[in-house]
């Protein structure tokens, strides 16, 4: 028995050390995914915990059996029963087909439910009127357009707390992924497409946001602050931007879209309601009349946001839109 | 000049100190090797005995040699990634530019998957599979040589990128539109495309070859259900290769056409559809994961049964599980992009299918554990690799099931959590399996066993190093760190990156111990002569002398049982066989250098396409066609060994065996 | 080992086994080619409306011309089948003539296809114009490339047959070639249906 302690003790020590280190980290640093600041992120955290606990129902027995069998049936132990021809047992096999099947069955039900409940495209139910934000991934910065408020910002996302935010997301750059871990789900930002994401922040606070998909040289600089404030403060921010910032017209946008990182956040007034739609459409069809399309296209109301998602129609596996 | 050199110029040479160092070390290393070969007059020997060989065992050794070399290259990349991320916190920007860093990350992934994991896999299959099923050779020995040399040509091409032109910044799967001309005009992406295209065609041909070998070349009496489980795992793997690799060929080809001829398959505009690429590449990519891991499962099945000195538990279930995994692996590819905006129904379907794969995989683990139950377990190094595998692979399986839930994936996709997960299954699953296989079959190929003590220390280093290197990445992912960051400013991240770096150093120590193990074992080889059956083996390969003769079996064995050799040994204990050995004349393939030549021309095609040297492309194509025509016009590709000579050979080989 | 080198003498059973093994290998190769074409067909189906405001399949395809192409290819396959029958009967002369006819018909098909391609390209509807046209040229072009390889194969094989007669190697390659040629026929039927018929419907 002494020898077995010599083996078991270090294992216990290692596991203990890992748990201690993890606890220390959790207390001293922000483990964003496990420390949710919004309803979506919270549900996703709960799902992670639930699935991990469920998975332990297999992991722990496997580890235990590995240790016990290896110890008991070691070559030196002649007390153990040696059965070299024993190569199957119907009932045992039914048990270990059955247990994983049962676990996966439970998990499948949960997966089906949560895939629908936490679908990024699903609008959040709330008494508060949602805020619309159009997100454009550029090389290598994020542009946030507030279409109903006539303002925009780059690399800073200002949102009011306890208010659902409806994001529509596109890219004028290689593919990126729009992710604020503290608030929940990420969704890809792609050229010629408009994807959607619905999030909410429960409190005020500054949260890290970034791109999760490599998009070129300045990819690591594609990070932004998602700032959740009180509603009053949010409105005063909009007012300040309207008063003090330059107008983002087409040429201003073109300059912003040039490949470069952005050191400090920028703020703009936006008078042109079709900017976002034009960014999406320019990858979908040839531009008809060069520079002047700003004026002309406003009459042509077949914009992508009316039709859902151009470009998705032909994709395999995209029917569930 | 433009006609001759295409777009190649002095500007294509590396500009950063670190990449220059890499380039110079490759060039000097290459020159040293060639010089040594000439000095020791080994060029002719290398050509006659190795380069032109059609013997699957020798081809297997060459695969493994390349894989080990590339493991060193990939590990150097890994060290650079870890060093960069350990340093580049806040205002610090580490040791390389972002551009170089992204190339290093792409090269690390590409090399580790295509040239290390695939190389070890094909190497071990070549070494063992024909022996295991009682065959003299593979079905198409010449094709086997072509496959290997195409693999080698791809390997050389990817390493040339270090010297001229640089590599793709687009990650190991090269998602467009980043990898299209509009965003990556340089030759880096082209290196990635054509190196993989050439090596990939080699893999496809190997897949066909081994499937036919298994179906047609089994020893008399070996019904499919009497095959060792490793042979089953190879059978399933080759089916996966046959259905998956053509998709890779088509996809890389289309991306190449976009870049060479201005087509619009995957461009951002002009009707191109990058999402189509992502679907196609994962329709290959997900089966590819199982192509890598299933042979490792097969190896573990052999190792557990041998070292438990007991029959494998639940043979039929194991075969069934392999087929279940094979089929399921083709209907889960969408789980790699739950975040692309497919609807909830689609996401849920693919999520559930992914979890379902965990069932047959879990069943395999239970069967292995119950193979140990009731055995007499000897903890030799291969068995230790198996135990480490169970620990790491189970953890990787758990994180895999987590990520299969779409709503969880939304929060960890493309983060370091994902990076930790797939290293968990590819290192802890596939690589540990190949290491177990190498140490298990080493004596069969070289005739002496490896040093056990150093081998065990190496195993411990790999396990501990692995946990120290990758557990912090799970935490980092949960903290919001995404993959492929060349610098970052998250609070507390640096500490974890430094710990992860220490883990990689421990892994490197493990690798160094493996090198030491090999050196010491060669040094003491006279003391450790293996004999034909060092492990008390169960399958046919242990019935022939070690090292295995070039003709594999002097007399083709007749099979009556799954553990045929084991059963024969049991019977021999009871009554000694007195039957006289009946030798027969056999035919074997003659050596051929055409495989090397075809691959050399394929290399020219690849290099020409990368640098727009069109004349070289034409030369390469004409060369390949002419070589193939000359080869098929030669009907005298085999030679015969008479029965009398076979008897002499057999006696000679058996003389080398130690008397037990 | 060189001093034991003796020429390999194949017995009847070995020849049969060789043919079996190589046929199986070739069938599996054809399977992989099926998957390759499958990927290209899938791509074409996804991209065939992605014209970026340019010409659609409706505007471009000339059905009588395509029907002519199809007929030429079908007849060449029929002639190829007759060549195999002649080979089974051991009639070398006739086999060579029929193989020559197969070659000419295949070359005609390829010529027709290239003329269609050059007409499209010269009118500005080349592979560079849109995702749809990239997919079209690549799918049909890949089939054309296979035909070109087949023509080369006929050439080499006829020369071998002429020089050596019906050796086991030549007979085997003849049988495998006919498999290949029939396979390309089947692929073309799919192209004809999915690309052309549905394209103008």
JSON list of N, CA, C and O in Angstrom, two decimals, chain A residues 33 44 73 75 82-85 87 93 96-97 111 116 179 181 186 188 208 212-213 216-217 221 315 321, chain B residues 98 102 275 279 309-311 314 317 339 341 345 355 367 369 374 377-378 410-411 413-414 478 487 489:
[
{"chain": "A", "resi": 33, "resn": "UNK", "atom": "N", "xyz": [-15.32, 35.44, -19.46]},
{"chain": "A", "resi": 33, "resn": "UNK", "atom": "CA", "xyz": [-16.40, 34.54, -19.86]},
{"chain": "A", "resi": 33, "resn": "UNK", "atom": "C", "xyz": [-17.11, 33.97, -18.63]},
{"chain": "A", "resi": 33, "resn": "UNK", "atom": "O", "xyz": [-18.32, 33.74, -18.65]},
{"chain": "A", "resi": 44, "resn": "UNK", "atom": "N", "xyz": [-24.74, 31.89, -20.99]},
{"chain": "A", "resi": 44, "resn": "UNK", "atom": "CA", "xyz": [-23.68, 31.07, -21.60]},
{"chain": "A", "resi": 44, "resn": "UNK", "atom": "C", "xyz": [-22.72, 30.55, -20.54]},
{"chain": "A", "resi": 44, "resn": "UNK", "atom": "O", "xyz": [-22.25, 29.41, -20.62]},
{"chain": "A", "resi": 73, "resn": "UNK", "atom": "N", "xyz": [-3.84, -4.46, -11.77]},
{"chain": "A", "resi": 73, "resn": "UNK", "atom": "CA", "xyz": [-3.44, -5.51, -12.71]},
{"chain": "A", "resi": 73, "resn": "UNK", "atom": "C", "xyz": [-2.01, -5.33, -13.18]},
{"chain": "A", "resi": 73, "resn": "UNK", "atom": "O", "xyz": [-1.64, -5.82, -14.24]},
{"chain": "A", "resi": 75, "resn": "UNK", "atom": "N", "xyz": [1.92, -6.08, -13.47]},
{"chain": "A", "resi": 75, "resn": "UNK", "atom": "CA", "xyz": [2.45, -7.42, -13.67]},
{"chain": "A", "resi": 75, "resn": "UNK", "atom": "C", "xyz": [2.87, -8.06, -12.35]},
{"chain": "A", "resi": 75, "resn": "UNK", "atom": "O", "xyz": [2.71, -9.26, -12.16]},
{"chain": "A", "resi": 82, "resn": "UNK", "atom": "N", "xyz": [-5.75, -13.22, -13.51]},
{"chain": "A", "resi": 82, "resn": "UNK", "atom": "CA", "xyz": [-5.28, -13.02, -14.89]},
{"chain": "A", "resi": 82, "resn": "UNK", "atom": "C", "xyz": [-6.16, -13.81, -15.84]},
{"chain": "A", "resi": 82, "resn": "UNK", "atom": "O", "xyz": [-6.24, -15.03, -15.74]},
{"chain": "A", "resi": 83, "resn": "UNK", "atom": "N", "xyz": [-6.85, -13.08, -16.74]},
{"chain": "A", "resi": 83, "resn": "UNK", "atom": "CA", "xyz": [-7.77, -13.75, -17.68]},
{"chain": "A", "resi": 83, "resn": "UNK", "atom": "C", "xyz": [-7.43, -13.34, -19.11]},
{"chain": "A", "resi": 83, "resn": "UNK", "atom": "O", "xyz": [-8.10, -12.49, -19.70]},
{"chain": "A", "resi": 84, "resn": "UNK", "atom": "N", "xyz": [-6.38, -13.94, -19.68]},
{"chain": "A", "resi": 84, "resn": "UNK", "atom": "CA", "xyz": [-5.88, -13.47, -20.98]},
{"chain": "A", "resi": 84, "resn": "UNK", "atom": "C", "xyz": [-6.88, -13.65, -22.12]},
{"chain": "A", "resi": 84, "resn": "UNK", "atom": "O", "xyz": [-6.76, -12.97, -23.14]},
{"chain": "A", "resi": 85, "resn": "UNK", "atom": "N", "xyz": [-7.86, -14.54, -21.98]},
{"chain": "A", "resi": 85, "resn": "UNK", "atom": "CA", "xyz": [-8.78, -14.78, -23.09]},
{"chain": "A", "resi": 85, "resn": "UNK", "atom": "C", "xyz": [-10.09, -14.00, -22.95]},
{"chain": "A", "resi": 85, "resn": "UNK", "atom": "O", "xyz": [-10.95, -14.06, -23.83]},
{"chain": "A", "resi": 87, "resn": "UNK", "atom": "N", "xyz": [-12.42, -11.37, -23.57]},
{"chain": "A", "resi": 87, "resn": "UNK", "atom": "CA", "xyz": [-12.38, -10.30, -24.57]},
{"chain": "A", "resi": 87, "resn": "UNK", "atom": "C", "xyz": [-13.73, -9.69, -24.87]},
{"chain": "A", "resi": 87, "resn": "UNK", "atom": "O", "xyz": [-13.92, -9.05, -25.90]},
{"chain": "A", "resi": 93, "resn": "UNK", "atom": "N", "xyz": [-20.72, -3.85, -22.12]},
{"chain": "A", "resi": 93, "resn": "UNK", "atom": "CA", "xyz": [-20.67, -2.96, -23.28]},
{"chain": "A", "resi": 93, "resn": "UNK", "atom": "C", "xyz": [-21.97, -2.16, -23.41]},
{"chain": "A", "resi": 93, "resn": "UNK", "atom": "O", "xyz": [-21.95, -0.99, -23.80]},
{"chain": "A", "resi": 96, "resn": "UNK", "atom": "N", "xyz": [-21.60, 0.86, -21.18]},
{"chain": "A", "resi": 96, "resn": "UNK", "atom": "CA", "xyz": [-20.87, 2.05, -21.64]},
{"chain": "A", "resi": 96, "resn": "UNK", "atom": "C", "xyz": [-21.22, 2.53, -23.03]},
{"chain": "A", "resi": 96, "resn": "UNK", "atom": "O", "xyz": [-20.67, 3.50, -23.50]},
{"chain": "A", "resi": 97, "resn": "UNK", "atom": "N", "xyz": [-22.11, 1.87, -23.71]},
{"chain": "A", "resi": 97, "resn": "UNK", "atom": "CA", "xyz": [-22.81, 2.58, -24.80]},
{"chain": "A", "resi": 97, "resn": "UNK", "atom": "C", "xyz": [-23.93, 3.41, -24.18]},
{"chain": "A", "resi": 97, "resn": "UNK", "atom": "O", "xyz": [-24.21, 4.52, -24.62]},
{"chain": "A", "resi": 111, "resn": "UNK", "atom": "N", "xyz": [-28.86, 21.49, -25.86]},
{"chain": "A", "resi": 111, "resn": "UNK", "atom": "CA", "xyz": [-28.27, 22.16, -27.01]},
{"chain": "A", "resi": 111, "resn": "UNK", "atom": "C", "xyz": [-29.35, 22.72, -27.92]},
{"chain": "A", "resi": 111, "resn": "UNK", "atom": "O", "xyz": [-29.28, 23.87, -28.38]},
{"chain": "A", "resi": 116, "resn": "UNK", "atom": "N", "xyz": [-31.53, 27.85, -29.77]},
{"chain": "A", "resi": 116, "resn": "UNK", "atom": "CA", "xyz": [-32.61, 28.76, -30.16]},
{"chain": "A", "resi": 116, "resn": "UNK", "atom": "C", "xyz": [-32.71, 29.95, -29.23]},
{"chain": "A", "resi": 116, "resn": "UNK", "atom": "O", "xyz": [-32.84, 31.09, -29.67]},
{"chain": "A", "resi": 179, "resn": "UNK", "atom": "N", "xyz": [-16.49, 40.47, -30.97]},
{"chain": "A", "resi": 179, "resn": "UNK", "atom": "CA", "xyz": [-16.61, 39.74, -29.71]},
{"chain": "A", "resi": 179, "resn": "UNK", "atom": "C", "xyz": [-16.39, 40.65, -28.50]},
{"chain": "A", "resi": 179, "resn": "UNK", "atom": "O", "xyz": [-15.36, 41.29, -28.38]},
{"chain": "A", "resi": 181, "resn": "UNK", "atom": "N", "xyz": [-16.41, 39.62, -24.75]},
{"chain": "A", "resi": 181, "resn": "UNK", "atom": "CA", "xyz": [-16.58, 38.44, -23.88]},
{"chain": "A", "resi": 181, "resn": "UNK", "atom": "C", "xyz": [-17.46, 38.69, -22.66]},
{"chain": "A", "resi": 181, "resn": "UNK", "atom": "O", "xyz": [-18.24, 37.82, -22.27]},
{"chain": "A", "resi": 186, "resn": "UNK", "atom": "N", "xyz": [-20.09, 35.98, -29.93]},
{"chain": "A", "resi": 186, "resn": "UNK", "atom": "CA", "xyz": [-19.42, 36.66, -31.04]},
{"chain": "A", "resi": 186, "resn": "UNK", "atom": "C", "xyz": [-20.07, 36.24, -32.35]},
{"chain": "A", "resi": 186, "resn": "UNK", "atom": "O", "xyz": [-20.67, 35.18, -32.46]},
{"chain": "A", "resi": 188, "resn": "UNK", "atom": "N", "xyz": [-19.33, 36.62, -36.85]},
{"chain": "A", "resi": 188, "resn": "UNK", "atom": "CA", "xyz": [-18.39, 37.04, -37.89]},
{"chain": "A", "resi": 188, "resn": "UNK", "atom": "C", "xyz": [-18.83, 38.33, -38.56]},
{"chain": "A", "resi": 188, "resn": "UNK", "atom": "O", "xyz": [-20.02, 38.59, -38.75]},
{"chain": "A", "resi": 208, "resn": "UNK", "atom": "N", "xyz": [-13.80, 44.81, -22.45]},
{"chain": "A", "resi": 208, "resn": "UNK", "atom": "CA", "xyz": [-12.91, 44.65, -23.60]},
{"chain": "A", "resi": 208, "resn": "UNK", "atom": "C", "xyz": [-13.67, 44.05, -24.78]},
{"chain": "A", "resi": 208, "resn": "UNK", "atom": "O", "xyz": [-14.43, 43.12, -24.61]},
{"chain": "A", "resi": 212, "resn": "UNK", "atom": "N", "xyz": [-11.94, 38.31, -33.19]},
{"chain": "A", "resi": 212, "resn": "UNK", "atom": "CA", "xyz": [-11.46, 36.97, -32.88]},
{"chain": "A", "resi": 212, "resn": "UNK", "atom": "C", "xyz": [-10.98, 36.23, -34.13]},
{"chain": "A", "resi": 212, "resn": "UNK", "atom": "O", "xyz": [-10.65, 35.07, -34.05]},
{"chain": "A", "resi": 213, "resn": "UNK", "atom": "N", "xyz": [-10.97, 36.90, -35.27]},
{"chain": "A", "resi": 213, "resn": "UNK", "atom": "CA", "xyz": [-10.50, 36.19, -36.47]},
{"chain": "A", "resi": 213, "resn": "UNK", "atom": "C", "xyz": [-9.43, 36.99, -37.18]},
{"chain": "A", "resi": 213, "resn": "UNK", "atom": "O", "xyz": [-9.61, 38.17, -37.46]},
{"chain": "A", "resi": 216, "resn": "UNK", "atom": "N", "xyz": [-5.12, 40.19, -40.92]},
{"chain": "A", "resi": 216, "resn": "UNK", "atom": "CA", "xyz": [-4.00, 40.91, -41.51]},
{"chain": "A", "resi": 216, "resn": "UNK", "atom": "C", "xyz": [-3.08, 41.51, -40.47]},
{"chain": "A", "resi": 216, "resn": "UNK", "atom": "O", "xyz": [-3.20, 41.24, -39.28]},
{"chain": "A", "resi": 217, "resn": "UNK", "atom": "N", "xyz": [-2.17, 42.32, -40.98]},
{"chain": "A", "resi": 217, "resn": "UNK", "atom": "CA", "xyz": [-1.06, 42.83, -40.18]},
{"chain": "A", "resi": 217, "resn": "UNK", "atom": "C", "xyz": [-1.48, 43.44, -38.84]},
{"chain": "A", "resi": 217, "resn": "UNK", "atom": "O", "xyz": [-0.89, 43.16, -37.81]},
{"chain": "A", "resi": 221, "resn": "UNK", "atom": "N", "xyz": [-4.40, 44.91, -33.14]},
{"chain": "A", "resi": 221, "resn": "UNK", "atom": "CA", "xyz": [-4.88, 46.23, -32.71]},
{"chain": "A", "resi": 221, "resn": "UNK", "atom": "C", "xyz": [-6.38, 46.40, -32.89]},
{"chain": "A", "resi": 221, "resn": "UNK", "atom": "O", "xyz": [-6.92, 47.46, -32.57]},
{"chain": "A", "resi": 315, "resn": "UNK", "atom": "N", "xyz": [-25.94, 29.85, -49.82]},
{"chain": "A", "resi": 315, "resn": "UNK", "atom": "CA", "xyz": [-25.01, 29.03, -49.06]},
{"chain": "A", "resi": 315, "resn": "UNK", "atom": "C", "xyz": [-25.65, 27.75, -48.57]},
{"chain": "A", "resi": 315, "resn": "UNK", "atom": "O", "xyz": [-26.74, 27.74, -48.05]},
{"chain": "A", "resi": 321, "resn": "UNK", "atom": "N", "xyz": [-32.15, 30.78, -41.90]},
{"chain": "A", "resi": 321, "resn": "UNK", "atom": "CA", "xyz": [-32.03, 32.20, -41.57]},
{"chain": "A", "resi": 321, "resn": "UNK", "atom": "C", "xyz": [-33.35, 32.77, -41.09]},
{"chain": "A", "resi": 321, "resn": "UNK", "atom": "O", "xyz": [-34.25, 32.97, -41.81]},
{"chain": "B", "resi": 98, "resn": "UNK", "atom": "N", "xyz": [4.54, 41.96, -36.51]},
{"chain": "B", "resi": 98, "resn": "UNK", "atom": "CA", "xyz": [3.26, 41.25, -36.57]},
{"chain": "B", "resi": 98, "resn": "UNK", "atom": "C", "xyz": [3.19, 40.40, -37.83]},
{"chain": "B", "resi": 98, "resn": "UNK", "atom": "O", "xyz": [2.68, 39.29, -37.83]},
{"chain": "B", "resi": 102, "resn": "UNK", "atom": "N", "xyz": [2.62, 36.35, -37.78]},
{"chain": "B", "resi": 102, "resn": "UNK", "atom": "CA", "xyz": [1.50, 35.65, -38.39]},
{"chain": "B", "resi": 102, "resn": "UNK", "atom": "C", "xyz": [1.99, 34.56, -39.34]},
{"chain": "B", "resi": 102, "resn": "UNK", "atom": "O", "xyz": [1.38, 33.49, -39.45]},
{"chain": "B", "resi": 275, "resn": "UNK", "atom": "N", "xyz": [-17.44, 32.38, -47.94]},
{"chain": "B", "resi": 275, "resn": "UNK", "atom": "CA", "xyz": [-18.09, 31.39, -47.07]},
{"chain": "B", "resi": 275, "resn": "UNK", "atom": "C", "xyz": [-18.08, 30.01, -47.71]},
{"chain": "B", "resi": 275, "resn": "UNK", "atom": "O", "xyz": [-18.06, 29.00, -47.03]},
{"chain": "B", "resi": 279, "resn": "UNK", "atom": "N", "xyz": [-16.78, 26.51, -46.00]},
{"chain": "B", "resi": 279, "resn": "UNK", "atom": "CA", "xyz": [-17.51, 25.24, -46.01]},
{"chain": "B", "resi": 279, "resn": "UNK", "atom": "C", "xyz": [-16.67, 24.13, -46.63]},
{"chain": "B", "resi": 279, "resn": "UNK", "atom": "O", "xyz": [-16.57, 23.04, -46.08]},
{"chain": "B", "resi": 309, "resn": "UNK", "atom": "N", "xyz": [-1.08, -8.14, -21.95]},
{"chain": "B", "resi": 309, "resn": "UNK", "atom": "CA", "xyz": [-0.94, -9.57, -22.24]},
{"chain": "B", "resi": 309, "resn": "UNK", "atom": "C", "xyz": [-2.29, -10.26, -22.25]},
{"chain": "B", "resi": 309, "resn": "UNK", "atom": "O", "xyz": [-2.51, -11.27, -21.59]},
{"chain": "B", "resi": 310, "resn": "UNK", "atom": "N", "xyz": [-3.19, -9.64, -23.01]},
{"chain": "B", "resi": 310, "resn": "UNK", "atom": "CA", "xyz": [-4.57, -10.07, -22.95]},
{"chain": "B", "resi": 310, "resn": "UNK", "atom": "C", "xyz": [-5.24, -9.67, -24.26]},
{"chain": "B", "resi": 310, "resn": "UNK", "atom": "O", "xyz": [-4.78, -8.75, -24.93]},
{"chain": "B", "resi": 311, "resn": "UNK", "atom": "N", "xyz": [-6.30, -10.38, -24.62]},
{"chain": "B", "resi": 311, "resn": "UNK", "atom": "CA", "xyz": [-7.00, -10.00, -25.85]},
{"chain": "B", "resi": 311, "resn": "UNK", "atom": "C", "xyz": [-7.64, -8.62, -25.71]},
{"chain": "B", "resi": 311, "resn": "UNK", "atom": "O", "xyz": [-8.03, -8.23, -24.62]},
{"chain": "B", "resi": 314, "resn": "UNK", "atom": "N", "xyz": [-13.77, -6.24, -26.56]},
{"chain": "B", "resi": 314, "resn": "UNK", "atom": "CA", "xyz": [-14.82, -5.70, -27.44]},
{"chain": "B", "resi": 314, "resn": "UNK", "atom": "C", "xyz": [-14.36, -5.39, -28.86]},
{"chain": "B", "resi": 314, "resn": "UNK", "atom": "O", "xyz": [-14.60, -4.30, -29.36]},
{"chain": "B", "resi": 317, "resn": "UNK", "atom": "N", "xyz": [-17.05, -4.16, -31.27]},
{"chain": "B", "resi": 317, "resn": "UNK", "atom": "CA", "xyz": [-17.47, -2.82, -30.92]},
{"chain": "B", "resi": 317, "resn": "UNK", "atom": "C", "xyz": [-16.45, -1.80, -31.40]},
{"chain": "B", "resi": 317, "resn": "UNK", "atom": "O", "xyz": [-16.81, -0.71, -31.87]},
{"chain": "B", "resi": 339, "resn": "UNK", "atom": "N", "xyz": [-20.41, 30.63, -35.66]},
{"chain": "B", "resi": 339, "resn": "UNK", "atom": "CA", "xyz": [-20.56, 32.09, -35.53]},
{"chain": "B", "resi": 339, "resn": "UNK", "atom": "C", "xyz": [-20.69, 32.78, -36.89]},
{"chain": "B", "resi": 339, "resn": "UNK", "atom": "O", "xyz": [-20.56, 33.98, -36.98]},
{"chain": "B", "resi": 341, "resn": "UNK", "atom": "N", "xyz": [-23.40, 32.82, -38.67]},
{"chain": "B", "resi": 341, "resn": "UNK", "atom": "CA", "xyz": [-24.73, 33.35, -38.87]},
{"chain": "B", "resi": 341, "resn": "UNK", "atom": "C", "xyz": [-25.73, 32.37, -39.44]},
{"chain": "B", "resi": 341, "resn": "UNK", "atom": "O", "xyz": [-26.79, 32.76, -39.92]},
{"chain": "B", "resi": 345, "resn": "UNK", "atom": "N", "xyz": [-31.53, 26.28, -36.03]},
{"chain": "B", "resi": 345, "resn": "UNK", "atom": "CA", "xyz": [-31.78, 24.86, -36.35]},
{"chain": "B", "resi": 345, "resn": "UNK", "atom": "C", "xyz": [-30.52, 24.20, -36.90]},
{"chain": "B", "resi": 345, "resn": "UNK", "atom": "O", "xyz": [-30.15, 23.11, -36.49]},
{"chain": "B", "resi": 355, "resn": "UNK", "atom": "N", "xyz": [-21.61, 16.10, -30.83]},
{"chain": "B", "resi": 355, "resn": "UNK", "atom": "CA", "xyz": [-21.60, 15.41, -29.54]},
{"chain": "B", "resi": 355, "resn": "UNK", "atom": "C", "xyz": [-21.76, 13.91, -29.72]},
{"chain": "B", "resi": 355, "resn": "UNK", "atom": "O", "xyz": [-21.18, 13.12, -28.97]},
{"chain": "B", "resi": 367, "resn": "UNK", "atom": "N", "xyz": [-13.42, 0.44, -23.66]},
{"chain": "B", "resi": 367, "resn": "UNK", "atom": "CA", "xyz": [-12.91, -0.86, -24.10]},
{"chain": "B", "resi": 367, "resn": "UNK", "atom": "C", "xyz": [-11.42, -1.01, -23.82]},
{"chain": "B", "resi": 367, "resn": "UNK", "atom": "O", "xyz": [-10.96, -2.08, -23.44]},
{"chain": "B", "resi": 369, "resn": "UNK", "atom": "N", "xyz": [-9.83, 0.49, -21.39]},
{"chain": "B", "resi": 369, "resn": "UNK", "atom": "CA", "xyz": [-9.67, 0.32, -19.95]},
{"chain": "B", "resi": 369, "resn": "UNK", "atom": "C", "xyz": [-9.98, -1.12, -19.54]},
{"chain": "B", "resi": 369, "resn": "UNK", "atom": "O", "xyz": [-9.30, -1.71, -18.71]},
{"chain": "B", "resi": 374, "resn": "UNK", "atom": "N", "xyz": [-8.10, -7.40, -15.74]},
{"chain": "B", "resi": 374, "resn": "UNK", "atom": "CA", "xyz": [-7.86, -8.85, -15.86]},
{"chain": "B", "resi": 374, "resn": "UNK", "atom": "C", "xyz": [-6.59, -9.17, -16.61]},
{"chain": "B", "resi": 374, "resn": "UNK", "atom": "O", "xyz": [-6.37, -10.32, -16.97]},
{"chain": "B", "resi": 377, "resn": "UNK", "atom": "N", "xyz": [-0.31, -6.23, -16.56]},
{"chain": "B", "resi": 377, "resn": "UNK", "atom": "CA", "xyz": [0.16, -5.06, -17.29]},
{"chain": "B", "resi": 377, "resn": "UNK", "atom": "C", "xyz": [1.64, -4.81, -17.05]},
{"chain": "B", "resi": 377, "resn": "UNK", "atom": "O", "xyz": [2.09, -4.71, -15.92]},
{"chain": "B", "resi": 378, "resn": "UNK", "atom": "N", "xyz": [2.39, -4.68, -18.15]},
{"chain": "B", "resi": 378, "resn": "UNK", "atom": "CA", "xyz": [3.79, -4.29, -18.04]},
{"chain": "B", "resi": 378, "resn": "UNK", "atom": "C", "xyz": [3.92, -2.84, -18.48]},
{"chain": "B", "resi": 378, "resn": "UNK", "atom": "O", "xyz": [3.52, -2.47, -19.58]},
{"chain": "B", "resi": 410, "resn": "UNK", "atom": "N", "xyz": [-20.09, 30.23, -29.08]},
{"chain": "B", "resi": 410, "resn": "UNK", "atom": "CA", "xyz": [-20.15, 31.67, -29.33]},
{"chain": "B", "resi": 410, "resn": "UNK", "atom": "C", "xyz": [-19.18, 32.43, -28.42]},
{"chain": "B", "resi": 410, "resn": "UNK", "atom": "O", "xyz": [-18.73, 33.51, -28.74]},
{"chain": "B", "resi": 411, "resn": "UNK", "atom": "N", "xyz": [-18.92, 31.87, -27.23]},
{"chain": "B", "resi": 411, "resn": "UNK", "atom": "CA", "xyz": [-18.07, 32.57, -26.26]},
{"chain": "B", "resi": 411, "resn": "UNK", "atom": "C", "xyz": [-16.61, 32.12, -26.28]},
{"chain": "B", "resi": 411, "resn": "UNK", "atom": "O", "xyz": [-15.77, 32.78, -25.69]},
{"chain": "B", "resi": 413, "resn": "UNK", "atom": "N", "xyz": [-15.15, 30.46, -29.25]},
{"chain": "B", "resi": 413, "resn": "UNK", "atom": "CA", "xyz": [-14.67, 30.26, -30.61]},
{"chain": "B", "resi": 413, "resn": "UNK", "atom": "C", "xyz": [-13.49, 31.18, -30.91]},
{"chain": "B", "resi": 413, "resn": "UNK", "atom": "O", "xyz": [-13.49, 32.35, -30.53]},
{"chain": "B", "resi": 414, "resn": "UNK", "atom": "N", "xyz": [-12.49, 30.61, -31.62]},
{"chain": "B", "resi": 414, "resn": "UNK", "atom": "CA", "xyz": [-11.31, 31.39, -32.02]},
{"chain": "B", "resi": 414, "resn": "UNK", "atom": "C", "xyz": [-10.56, 32.04, -30.86]},
{"chain": "B", "resi": 414, "resn": "UNK", "atom": "O", "xyz": [-9.78, 32.96, -31.06]},
{"chain": "B", "resi": 478, "resn": "UNK", "atom": "N", "xyz": [-10.77, 31.90, -21.69]},
{"chain": "B", "resi": 478, "resn": "UNK", "atom": "CA", "xyz": [-11.93, 32.34, -20.91]},
{"chain": "B", "resi": 478, "resn": "UNK", "atom": "C", "xyz": [-11.78, 33.80, -20.48]},
{"chain": "B", "resi": 478, "resn": "UNK", "atom": "O", "xyz": [-12.76, 34.46, -20.16]},
{"chain": "B", "resi": 487, "resn": "UNK", "atom": "N", "xyz": [0.58, 40.93, -30.08]},
{"chain": "B", "resi": 487, "resn": "UNK", "atom": "CA", "xyz": [0.75, 41.67, -28.83]},
{"chain": "B", "resi": 487, "resn": "UNK", "atom": "C", "xyz": [-0.62, 41.89, -28.21]},
{"chain": "B", "resi": 487, "resn": "UNK", "atom": "O", "xyz": [-1.64, 41.74, -28.88]},
{"chain": "B", "resi": 489, "resn": "UNK", "atom": "N", "xyz": [-2.84, 43.53, -24.35]},
{"chain": "B", "resi": 489, "resn": "UNK", "atom": "CA", "xyz": [-2.70, 44.35, -23.14]},
{"chain": "B", "resi": 489, "resn": "UNK", "atom": "C", "xyz": [-3.66, 43.91, -22.04]},
{"chain": "B", "resi": 489, "resn": "UNK", "atom": "O", "xyz": [-3.98, 44.67, -21.15]}
]
